[in-house]
Amino acid sequence: MFSRVLTHSLHVSLSIPHYADELYELTDRNRQFLRRWLPWLDGVQSAEDTRRFLALQVQRFARGESLHVTIFSQGSIAGVAAFNSIDRTNGIGSIGYWLGEEFNGKGIMTSVVRDLVELGRTYYSLQKVEIRCATGNLRSRAIPERLGFRHEGTLRRAERVYEQWFDHEVYALLIDPLVGGQGDQANEF
Ligand SMILES: CC(C)(COP(=O)(O)OP(=O)(O)OC[C@H]1O[C@@H](n2cnc3c(N)ncnc32)[C@H](O)[C@@H]1OP(=O)(O)O)[C@@H](O)C(=O)NCCC(=O)NCCS
């Protein structure tokens, strides 16, 4: 599997089932924190569930459908990030992510998303990267905003998280200028 070193204390590796025990432990420890915004917590009740999920990610990576990475801070798993979908026809990748609460506030996810954009450009020839965040999820929205993504609009009642419906704010970054067009990356990124 590949790894990319982002700083002396931060690296990402392609997610593989080998990480299941530690990733499940992080998920379980952060259940309450993650439930606020993520809808899948009740479906993850054991390390076996996480192992199955990671095995599926490997298959989807092999098919070119997604790219899921595990984030390591000082050698410990801090969270994950992914191109959850890669639309090869249109050159559009859609990013999602989460971190354990104790790894928030250090700039980790901003660095990881910046690197995912580079991976998308280099290996998948993406021309557009999208991030969708629940309207009230200000920490998540701050990441595309920090990286110079543009706000494209609001999708109403886009996601059900337990008993609530959330609107989604859609952010996108145009990577390379299309013919007659303009990329977004000039200064901000
Ligand atoms: C969304 C989530 C990943 C954001 O985490 P985060 O720690 O705020 O994001 P980053 O890792 O990019 O860190 C940014 C923070 O580190 C600070 N920081 C420190 N050094 C930094 C650096 N070099 N670069 C950027 N930010 C830095 C920033 O000021 C910011 O903190 P602040 O909000 O208190 O000002 C996290 O809150 C999470 O996993 N939430 C639950 C799941 C979720 O909502 N997922 C997204 C669904 S769309």
mmCIF file of N, CA and C in Angstrom, residues 10-114:
data_model
loop_
_atom_site.group_PDB
_atom_site.id
_atom_site.type_symbol
_atom_site.label_atom_id
_atom_site.label_comp_id
_atom_site.label_asym_id
_atom_site.label_seq_id
_atom_site.Cartn_x
_atom_site.Cartn_y
_atom_site.Cartn_z
ATOM 1 N N LEU A 10 3.004 13.504 10.627
ATOM 2 C CA LEU A 10 1.725 13.212 9.963
ATOM 3 C C LEU A 10 1.956 12.474 8.650
ATOM 4 N N HIS A 11 1.300 11.309 8.507
ATOM 5 C CA HIS A 11 1.309 10.650 7.205
ATOM 6 C C HIS A 11 -0.045 10.000 6.939
ATOM 7 N N VAL A 12 -0.311 9.737 5.677
ATOM 8 C CA VAL A 12 -1.527 9.003 5.297
ATOM 9 C C VAL A 12 -1.095 7.748 4.557
ATOM 10 N N SER A 13 -1.894 6.689 4.739
ATOM 11 C CA SER A 13 -1.653 5.440 4.019
ATOM 12 C C SER A 13 -2.958 4.957 3.423
ATOM 13 N N LEU A 14 -2.866 4.317 2.270
ATOM 14 C CA LEU A 14 -4.050 3.689 1.693
ATOM 15 C C LEU A 14 -4.686 2.796 2.757
ATOM 16 N N SER A 15 -5.984 2.925 2.953
ATOM 17 C CA SER A 15 -6.656 2.149 4.003
ATOM 18 C C SER A 15 -6.720 0.677 3.622
ATOM 19 N N ILE A 16 -6.327 -0.174 4.569
ATOM 20 C CA ILE A 16 -6.347 -1.628 4.363
ATOM 21 C C ILE A 16 -6.921 -2.293 5.622
ATOM 22 N N PRO A 17 -7.423 -3.528 5.493
ATOM 23 C CA PRO A 17 -8.048 -4.200 6.637
ATOM 24 C C PRO A 17 -7.129 -4.339 7.842
ATOM 25 N N HIS A 18 -5.828 -4.348 7.628
ATOM 26 C CA HIS A 18 -4.856 -4.442 8.725
ATOM 27 C C HIS A 18 -5.085 -3.355 9.791
ATOM 28 N N TYR A 19 -5.665 -2.217 9.400
ATOM 29 C CA TYR A 19 -5.858 -1.108 10.352
ATOM 30 C C TYR A 19 -7.140 -1.238 11.163
ATOM 31 N N ALA A 20 -7.888 -2.316 10.949
ATOM 32 C CA ALA A 20 -9.253 -2.374 11.489
ATOM 33 C C ALA A 20 -9.305 -2.260 13.009
ATOM 34 N N ASP A 21 -8.454 -2.974 13.719
ATOM 35 C CA ASP A 21 -8.563 -2.979 15.183
ATOM 36 C C ASP A 21 -8.364 -1.567 15.742
ATOM 37 N N GLU A 22 -7.309 -0.897 15.284
ATOM 38 C CA GLU A 22 -7.018 0.440 15.826
ATOM 39 C C GLU A 22 -8.059 1.465 15.361
ATOM 40 N N LEU A 23 -8.501 1.330 14.105
ATOM 41 C CA LEU A 23 -9.498 2.283 13.609
ATOM 42 C C LEU A 23 -10.832 2.089 14.325
ATOM 43 N N TYR A 24 -11.190 0.831 14.589
ATOM 44 C CA TYR A 24 -12.432 0.589 15.339
ATOM 45 C C TYR A 24 -12.319 1.174 16.749
ATOM 46 N N GLU A 25 -11.188 0.993 17.361
ATOM 47 C CA GLU A 25 -10.992 1.509 18.720
ATOM 48 C C GLU A 25 -11.164 3.034 18.745
ATOM 49 N N LEU A 26 -10.608 3.713 17.730
ATOM 50 C CA LEU A 26 -10.762 5.177 17.627
ATOM 51 C C LEU A 26 -12.233 5.538 17.410
ATOM 52 N N THR A 27 -12.893 4.790 16.531
ATOM 53 C CA THR A 27 -14.312 5.052 16.238
ATOM 54 C C THR A 27 -15.149 4.881 17.501
ATOM 55 N N ASP A 28 -14.914 3.787 18.199
ATOM 56 C CA ASP A 28 -15.718 3.471 19.383
ATOM 57 C C ASP A 28 -15.512 4.525 20.479
ATOM 58 N N ARG A 29 -14.270 4.945 20.628
ATOM 59 C CA ARG A 29 -13.935 5.963 21.647
ATOM 60 C C ARG A 29 -14.582 7.313 21.320
ATOM 61 N N ASN A 30 -14.836 7.564 20.023
ATOM 62 C CA ASN A 30 -15.352 8.867 19.579
ATOM 63 C C ASN A 30 -16.809 8.803 19.124
ATOM 64 N N ARG A 31 -17.487 7.737 19.537
ATOM 65 C CA ARG A 31 -18.856 7.521 19.073
ATOM 66 C C ARG A 31 -19.746 8.755 19.288
ATOM 67 N N GLN A 32 -19.738 9.285 20.465
ATOM 68 C CA GLN A 32 -20.611 10.422 20.761
ATOM 69 C C GLN A 32 -20.222 11.652 19.957
ATOM 70 N N PHE A 33 -18.915 11.900 19.855
ATOM 71 C CA PHE A 33 -18.415 13.048 19.097
ATOM 72 C C PHE A 33 -18.819 12.945 17.622
ATOM 73 N N LEU A 34 -18.668 11.768 17.040
ATOM 74 C CA LEU A 34 -18.910 11.605 15.603
ATOM 75 C C LEU A 34 -20.400 11.572 15.262
ATOM 76 N N ARG A 35 -21.215 11.096 16.207
ATOM 77 C CA ARG A 35 -22.663 10.966 15.961
ATOM 78 C C ARG A 35 -23.333 12.282 15.595
ATOM 79 N N ARG A 36 -22.737 13.359 16.047
ATOM 80 C CA ARG A 36 -23.348 14.671 15.786
ATOM 81 C C ARG A 36 -23.545 14.889 14.284
ATOM 82 N N TRP A 37 -22.578 14.394 13.474
ATOM 83 C CA TRP A 37 -22.613 14.710 12.045
ATOM 84 C C TRP A 37 -22.598 13.491 11.125
ATOM 85 N N LEU A 38 -22.251 12.321 11.634
ATOM 86 C CA LEU A 38 -22.087 11.147 10.758
ATOM 87 C C LEU A 38 -23.188 10.120 11.034
ATOM 88 N N PRO A 39 -23.798 9.576 9.966
ATOM 89 C CA PRO A 39 -24.992 8.750 10.134
ATOM 90 C C PRO A 39 -24.750 7.251 10.334
ATOM 91 N N TRP A 40 -23.494 6.803 10.252
ATOM 92 C CA TRP A 40 -23.247 5.358 10.141
ATOM 93 C C TRP A 40 -22.774 4.696 11.440
ATOM 94 N N LEU A 41 -22.748 5.447 12.541
ATOM 95 C CA LEU A 41 -22.123 4.903 13.767
ATOM 96 C C LEU A 41 -22.808 3.643 14.278
ATOM 97 N N ASP A 42 -24.142 3.586 14.179
ATOM 98 C CA ASP A 42 -24.856 2.426 14.724
ATOM 99 C C ASP A 42 -24.559 1.153 13.938
ATOM 100 N N GLY A 43 -24.084 1.310 12.713
ATOM 101 C CA GLY A 43 -23.746 0.142 11.895
ATOM 102 C C GLY A 43 -22.345 -0.376 12.137
ATOM 103 N N VAL A 44 -21.612 0.267 13.032
ATOM 104 C CA VAL A 44 -20.238 -0.166 13.344
ATOM 105 C C VAL A 44 -20.198 -0.572 14.816
ATOM 106 N N GLN A 45 -20.284 -1.875 15.058
ATOM 107 C CA GLN A 45 -20.383 -2.368 16.437
ATOM 108 C C GLN A 45 -19.212 -3.256 16.836
ATOM 109 N N SER A 46 -18.292 -3.514 15.892
ATOM 110 C CA SER A 46 -17.147 -4.377 16.218
ATOM 111 C C SER A 46 -16.021 -4.094 15.231
ATOM 112 N N ALA A 47 -14.827 -4.568 15.594
ATOM 113 C CA ALA A 47 -13.683 -4.419 14.691
ATOM 114 C C ALA A 47 -13.939 -5.163 13.381
ATOM 115 N N GLU A 48 -14.763 -6.214 13.438
ATOM 116 C CA GLU A 48 -15.088 -6.961 12.208
ATOM 117 C C GLU A 48 -15.860 -6.080 11.230
ATOM 118 N N ASP A 49 -16.757 -5.243 11.767
ATOM 119 C CA ASP A 49 -17.488 -4.312 10.891
ATOM 120 C C ASP A 49 -16.509 -3.365 10.198
ATOM 121 N N THR A 50 -15.543 -2.852 10.969
ATOM 122 C CA THR A 50 -14.553 -1.932 10.385
ATOM 123 C C THR A 50 -13.685 -2.670 9.359
ATOM 124 N N ARG A 51 -13.344 -3.934 9.665
ATOM 125 C CA ARG A 51 -12.522 -4.724 8.728
ATOM 126 C C ARG A 51 -13.263 -4.910 7.393
ATOM 127 N N ARG A 52 -14.537 -5.233 7.495
ATOM 128 C CA ARG A 52 -15.335 -5.410 6.261
ATOM 129 C C ARG A 52 -15.392 -4.108 5.458
ATOM 130 N N PHE A 53 -15.568 -3.001 6.178
ATOM 131 C CA PHE A 53 -15.617 -1.698 5.511
ATOM 132 C C PHE A 53 -14.300 -1.416 4.788
ATOM 133 N N LEU A 54 -13.179 -1.692 5.460
ATOM 134 C CA LEU A 54 -11.870 -1.408 4.863
ATOM 135 C C LEU A 54 -11.603 -2.330 3.667
ATOM 136 N N ALA A 55 -12.040 -3.578 3.767
ATOM 137 C CA ALA A 55 -11.861 -4.505 2.641
ATOM 138 C C ALA A 55 -12.638 -3.997 1.421
ATOM 139 N N LEU A 56 -13.833 -3.474 1.673
ATOM 140 C CA LEU A 56 -14.629 -2.918 0.577
ATOM 141 C C LEU A 56 -13.922 -1.715 -0.052
ATOM 142 N N GLN A 57 -13.282 -0.898 0.807
ATOM 143 C CA GLN A 57 -12.562 0.273 0.273
ATOM 144 C C GLN A 57 -11.418 -0.145 -0.641
ATOM 145 N N VAL A 58 -10.729 -1.240 -0.282
ATOM 146 C CA VAL A 58 -9.638 -1.741 -1.130
ATOM 147 C C VAL A 58 -10.192 -2.164 -2.491
ATOM 148 N N GLN A 59 -11.334 -2.852 -2.460
ATOM 149 C CA GLN A 59 -11.940 -3.286 -3.733
ATOM 150 C C GLN A 59 -12.350 -2.080 -4.583
ATOM 151 N N ARG A 60 -12.931 -1.081 -3.924
ATOM 152 C CA ARG A 60 -13.380 0.097 -4.676
ATOM 153 C C ARG A 60 -12.175 0.863 -5.238
ATOM 154 N N PHE A 61 -11.074 0.898 -4.447
ATOM 155 C CA PHE A 61 -9.846 1.535 -4.939
ATOM 156 C C PHE A 61 -9.344 0.799 -6.185
ATOM 157 N N ALA A 62 -9.337 -0.539 -6.119
ATOM 158 C CA ALA A 62 -8.838 -1.338 -7.252
ATOM 159 C C ALA A 62 -9.679 -1.097 -8.508
ATOM 160 N N ARG A 63 -10.949 -0.815 -8.303
ATOM 161 C CA ARG A 63 -11.829 -0.553 -9.458
ATOM 162 C C ARG A 63 -11.773 0.901 -9.902
ATOM 163 N N GLY A 64 -11.004 1.719 -9.185
ATOM 164 C CA GLY A 64 -10.897 3.141 -9.558
ATOM 165 C C GLY A 64 -12.104 3.955 -9.166
ATOM 166 N N GLU A 65 -12.912 3.436 -8.194
ATOM 167 C CA GLU A 65 -14.154 4.120 -7.836
ATOM 168 C C GLU A 65 -13.986 5.090 -6.670
ATOM 169 N N SER A 66 -12.950 4.851 -5.847
ATOM 170 C CA SER A 66 -12.759 5.685 -4.656
ATOM 171 C C SER A 66 -11.304 5.575 -4.207
ATOM 172 N N LEU A 67 -10.943 6.436 -3.271
ATOM 173 C CA LEU A 67 -9.593 6.397 -2.692
ATOM 174 C C LEU A 67 -9.732 6.741 -1.211
ATOM 175 N N HIS A 68 -9.489 5.754 -0.356
ATOM 176 C CA HIS A 68 -9.722 5.923 1.080
ATOM 177 C C HIS A 68 -8.371 5.833 1.782
ATOM 178 N N VAL A 69 -8.037 6.861 2.573
ATOM 179 C CA VAL A 69 -6.752 6.833 3.287
ATOM 180 C C VAL A 69 -6.984 6.916 4.799
ATOM 181 N N THR A 70 -6.062 6.272 5.518
ATOM 182 C CA THR A 70 -6.044 6.336 6.979
ATOM 183 C C THR A 70 -4.977 7.340 7.383
ATOM 184 N N ILE A 71 -5.336 8.170 8.370
ATOM 185 C CA ILE A 71 -4.460 9.274 8.775
ATOM 186 C C ILE A 71 -3.732 8.880 10.051
ATOM 187 N N PHE A 72 -2.419 9.044 10.049
ATOM 188 C CA PHE A 72 -1.593 8.717 11.210
ATOM 189 C C PHE A 72 -0.943 9.989 11.753
ATOM 190 N N SER A 73 -1.165 10.247 13.045
ATOM 191 C CA SER A 73 -0.497 11.365 13.709
ATOM 192 C C SER A 73 0.444 10.782 14.749
ATOM 193 N N GLN A 74 1.691 11.068 14.618
ATOM 194 C CA GLN A 74 2.729 10.501 15.495
ATOM 195 C C GLN A 74 2.580 8.988 15.620
ATOM 196 N N GLY A 75 2.280 8.358 14.501
ATOM 197 C CA GLY A 75 2.214 6.896 14.445
ATOM 198 C C GLY A 75 0.891 6.293 14.863
ATOM 199 N N SER A 76 -0.040 7.105 15.393
ATOM 200 C CA SER A 76 -1.339 6.575 15.816
ATOM 201 C C SER A 76 -2.425 6.996 14.830
ATOM 202 N N ILE A 77 -3.412 6.124 14.646
ATOM 203 C CA ILE A 77 -4.498 6.475 13.729
ATOM 204 C C ILE A 77 -5.322 7.613 14.323
ATOM 205 N N ALA A 78 -5.471 8.686 13.518
ATOM 206 C CA ALA A 78 -6.182 9.890 13.960
ATOM 207 C C ALA A 78 -7.556 10.022 13.303
ATOM 208 N N GLY A 79 -7.755 9.334 12.168
ATOM 209 C CA GLY A 79 -9.013 9.455 11.439
ATOM 210 C C GLY A 79 -8.833 8.948 10.021
ATOM 211 N N VAL A 80 -9.778 9.297 9.184
ATOM 212 C CA VAL A 80 -9.718 8.867 7.785
ATOM 213 C C VAL A 80 -10.187 10.004 6.881
ATOM 214 N N ALA A 81 -9.836 9.880 5.616
ATOM 215 C CA ALA A 81 -10.342 10.808 4.604
ATOM 216 C C ALA A 81 -10.411 10.043 3.294
ATOM 217 N N ALA A 82 -11.245 10.514 2.393
ATOM 218 C CA ALA A 82 -11.439 9.740 1.165
ATOM 219 C C ALA A 82 -11.994 10.588 0.038
ATOM 220 N N PHE A 83 -11.658 10.180 -1.172
ATOM 221 C CA PHE A 83 -12.518 10.468 -2.299
ATOM 222 C C PHE A 83 -13.578 9.378 -2.256
ATOM 223 N N ASN A 84 -14.725 9.683 -1.678
ATOM 224 C CA ASN A 84 -15.768 8.670 -1.549
ATOM 225 C C ASN A 84 -16.330 8.263 -2.900
ATOM 226 N N SER A 85 -16.256 9.186 -3.835
ATOM 227 C CA SER A 85 -16.614 8.815 -5.202
ATOM 228 C C SER A 85 -15.680 9.534 -6.156
ATOM 229 N N ILE A 86 -15.360 8.835 -7.236
ATOM 230 C CA ILE A 86 -14.538 9.412 -8.299
ATOM 231 C C ILE A 86 -15.278 9.194 -9.609
ATOM 232 N N ASP A 87 -15.720 10.286 -10.177
ATOM 233 C CA ASP A 87 -16.464 10.244 -11.434
ATOM 234 C C ASP A 87 -15.442 10.453 -12.552
ATOM 235 N N ARG A 88 -15.011 9.328 -13.149
ATOM 236 C CA ARG A 88 -13.935 9.403 -14.139
ATOM 237 C C ARG A 88 -14.421 10.067 -15.425
ATOM 238 N N THR A 89 -15.685 9.921 -15.742
ATOM 239 C CA THR A 89 -16.205 10.519 -16.979
ATOM 240 C C THR A 89 -16.098 12.035 -16.942
ATOM 241 N N ASN A 90 -16.485 12.598 -15.787
ATOM 242 C CA ASN A 90 -16.506 14.059 -15.689
ATOM 243 C C ASN A 90 -15.310 14.634 -14.953
ATOM 244 N N GLY A 91 -14.424 13.761 -14.422
ATOM 245 C CA GLY A 91 -13.239 14.242 -13.714
ATOM 246 C C GLY A 91 -13.572 14.945 -12.416
ATOM 247 N N ILE A 92 -14.546 14.397 -11.673
ATOM 248 C CA ILE A 92 -14.973 15.020 -10.419
ATOM 249 C C ILE A 92 -14.816 14.030 -9.262
ATOM 250 N N GLY A 93 -14.140 14.483 -8.201
ATOM 251 C CA GLY A 93 -13.996 13.664 -7.000
ATOM 252 C C GLY A 93 -14.681 14.331 -5.830
ATOM 253 N N SER A 94 -15.295 13.505 -4.962
ATOM 254 C CA SER A 94 -16.029 14.049 -3.818
ATOM 255 C C SER A 94 -15.386 13.553 -2.519
ATOM 256 N N ILE A 95 -14.978 14.510 -1.678
ATOM 257 C CA ILE A 95 -14.186 14.179 -0.484
ATOM 258 C C ILE A 95 -15.051 14.158 0.779
ATOM 259 N N GLY A 96 -14.758 13.170 1.650
ATOM 260 C CA GLY A 96 -15.346 13.126 2.992
ATOM 261 C C GLY A 96 -14.246 12.831 4.005
ATOM 262 N N TYR A 97 -14.529 13.074 5.314
ATOM 263 C CA TYR A 97 -13.459 12.905 6.312
ATOM 264 C C TYR A 97 -14.002 12.909 7.730
ATOM 265 N N TRP A 98 -13.217 12.333 8.638
ATOM 266 C CA TRP A 98 -13.455 12.537 10.068
ATOM 267 C C TRP A 98 -12.153 12.307 10.844
ATOM 268 N N LEU A 99 -12.096 12.953 12.002
ATOM 269 C CA LEU A 99 -10.956 12.824 12.917
ATOM 270 C C LEU A 99 -11.478 12.490 14.311
ATOM 271 N N GLY A 100 -10.712 11.756 15.084
ATOM 272 C CA GLY A 100 -11.020 11.624 16.496
ATOM 273 C C GLY A 100 -10.959 12.997 17.163
ATOM 274 N N GLU A 101 -11.784 13.171 18.203
ATOM 275 C CA GLU A 101 -11.884 14.498 18.828
ATOM 276 C C GLU A 101 -10.528 15.006 19.314
ATOM 277 N N GLU A 102 -9.719 14.095 19.844
ATOM 278 C CA GLU A 102 -8.434 14.519 20.409
ATOM 279 C C GLU A 102 -7.450 14.986 19.335
ATOM 280 N N PHE A 103 -7.785 14.734 18.055
ATOM 281 C CA PHE A 103 -6.902 15.160 16.965
ATOM 282 C C PHE A 103 -7.419 16.418 16.269
ATOM 283 N N ASN A 104 -8.505 16.978 16.783
ATOM 284 C CA ASN A 104 -9.033 18.228 16.212
ATOM 285 C C ASN A 104 -8.158 19.407 16.629
ATOM 286 N N GLY A 105 -8.238 20.460 15.828
ATOM 287 C CA GLY A 105 -7.613 21.725 16.206
ATOM 288 C C GLY A 105 -6.127 21.827 15.933
ATOM 289 N N LYS A 106 -5.587 20.866 15.138
ATOM 290 C CA LYS A 106 -4.145 20.866 14.867
ATOM 291 C C LYS A 106 -3.833 21.085 13.388
ATOM 292 N N GLY A 107 -4.853 21.300 12.574
ATOM 293 C CA GLY A 107 -4.619 21.492 11.141
ATOM 294 C C GLY A 107 -4.414 20.203 10.370
ATOM 295 N N ILE A 108 -4.673 19.063 11.021
ATOM 296 C CA ILE A 108 -4.412 17.769 10.375
ATOM 297 C C ILE A 108 -5.263 17.607 9.115
ATOM 298 N N MET A 109 -6.591 17.822 9.247
ATOM 299 C CA MET A 109 -7.451 17.513 8.101
ATOM 300 C C MET A 109 -7.232 18.486 6.951
ATOM 301 N N THR A 110 -6.932 19.719 7.269
ATOM 302 C CA THR A 110 -6.644 20.670 6.193
ATOM 303 C C THR A 110 -5.440 20.185 5.380
ATOM 304 N N SER A 111 -4.399 19.698 6.056
ATOM 305 C CA SER A 111 -3.224 19.177 5.337
ATOM 306 C C SER A 111 -3.587 17.950 4.518
ATOM 307 N N VAL A 112 -4.409 17.069 5.094
ATOM 308 C CA VAL A 112 -4.753 15.826 4.392
ATOM 309 C C VAL A 112 -5.596 16.124 3.152
ATOM 310 N N VAL A 113 -6.547 17.039 3.286
ATOM 311 C CA VAL A 113 -7.399 17.355 2.129
ATOM 312 C C VAL A 113 -6.573 18.031 1.030
ATOM 313 N N ARG A 114 -5.645 18.894 1.433
ATOM 314 C CA ARG A 114 -4.762 19.518 0.441
ATOM 315 C C ARG A 114 -4.009 18.428 -0.342
#
